[in-house]
Coordinates of C-alpha atoms in Angstrom, one line a residue:
X16 CA -0.1 0.1 -0.1
X17 CA 2.8 2.2 1.0
X18 CA 4.5 1.7 -2.6
X19 CA 1.1 2.8 -4.2
X20 CA 1.1 5.9 -1.9
X21 CA 4.7 7.1 -2.8
X22 CA 4.0 6.2 -6.4
X23 CA 1.0 8.3 -6.5
X24 CA 2.2 11.2 -4.6
X25 CA 5.3 11.8 -6.7
X26 CA 2.8 11.8 -9.7
X27 CA 0.7 14.4 -8.3
X28 CA 3.7 16.4 -6.9
X29 CA 5.6 16.4 -10.6
X30 CA 2.2 17.5 -12.5
X31 CA 1.7 20.2 -9.7
X32 CA 4.8 21.5 -10.2
X33 CA 4.9 21.3 -13.8
X34 CA 1.5 23.0 -14.0
X35 CA 2.6 25.8 -11.6
X36 CA 5.9 26.6 -13.5
X37 CA 4.1 26.6 -16.7
X38 CA 1.1 28.5 -15.7
X39 CA -0.8 25.5 -17.5
X40 CA -4.4 24.7 -16.1
X41 CA -4.9 21.7 -18.4
X42 CA -3.4 19.6 -16.0
X43 CA -5.6 20.3 -12.9
X44 CA -8.1 17.5 -13.5
X45 CA -5.2 15.0 -13.8
X46 CA -4.1 16.2 -10.3
X47 CA -7.7 16.3 -9.0
X48 CA -8.0 12.4 -10.0
X49 CA -4.2 11.9 -8.6
X50 CA -5.3 13.6 -5.2
X51 CA -8.7 11.3 -5.1
X52 CA -6.5 8.3 -5.5
X53 CA -4.1 9.5 -2.6
X54 CA -6.8 10.0 -0.2
X55 CA -8.3 6.7 -1.0
X56 CA -5.5 4.8 -0.5
X57 CA -5.1 6.8 3.0
X58 CA -8.4 5.9 3.7
X59 CA -8.0 2.0 3.1
X60 CA -5.0 2.1 5.4
X61 CA -6.8 3.6 7.9
X62 CA -9.6 1.1 7.8
X63 CA -7.0 -1.8 7.7
X64 CA -5.7 -0.4 11.0
X65 CA -8.9 -0.7 12.6
X66 CA -8.4 2.0 15.4
X67 CA -9.9 4.8 13.4
X68 CA -12.9 3.3 11.2
X69 CA -14.6 6.7 11.0
X70 CA -11.6 8.8 9.8
X71 CA -11.0 5.8 7.2
X72 CA -14.4 6.2 6.0
X73 CA -14.5 10.2 5.7
X74 CA -11.1 9.7 3.9
X75 CA -12.8 7.4 1.4
X76 CA -15.8 9.3 1.0
X77 CA -13.5 12.7 0.4
X78 CA -11.7 10.5 -2.2
X79 CA -14.6 9.8 -4.3
X80 CA -15.9 13.4 -4.2
X81 CA -12.5 14.4 -5.3
X82 CA -11.9 11.7 -7.9
X83 CA -15.5 12.6 -9.4
X84 CA -14.8 16.3 -9.5
X85 CA -11.7 15.1 -11.3
X86 CA -13.4 13.2 -14.0
X87 CA -15.9 15.8 -14.6
X88 CA -13.2 18.3 -15.4
X89 CA -11.9 15.9 -17.7
X90 CA -15.0 15.4 -19.4
X91 CA -15.9 18.8 -19.9

């Protein structure tokens, strides 16, 4: 799980920095999709710990909202 988190974190960071440096807003939907995936991975790891299940459920719900915004921006 941690490998996937680091992988997507690097991708989101590179896309964000590239968009910031070049002032390119077309990458924003893909950054939102990446952030949604990162939040989903974080929520799943919280659910696996079985200590704070509420935080995991909220993280998964937030990731679904962020992921849907990213998909919506890609389709528009």
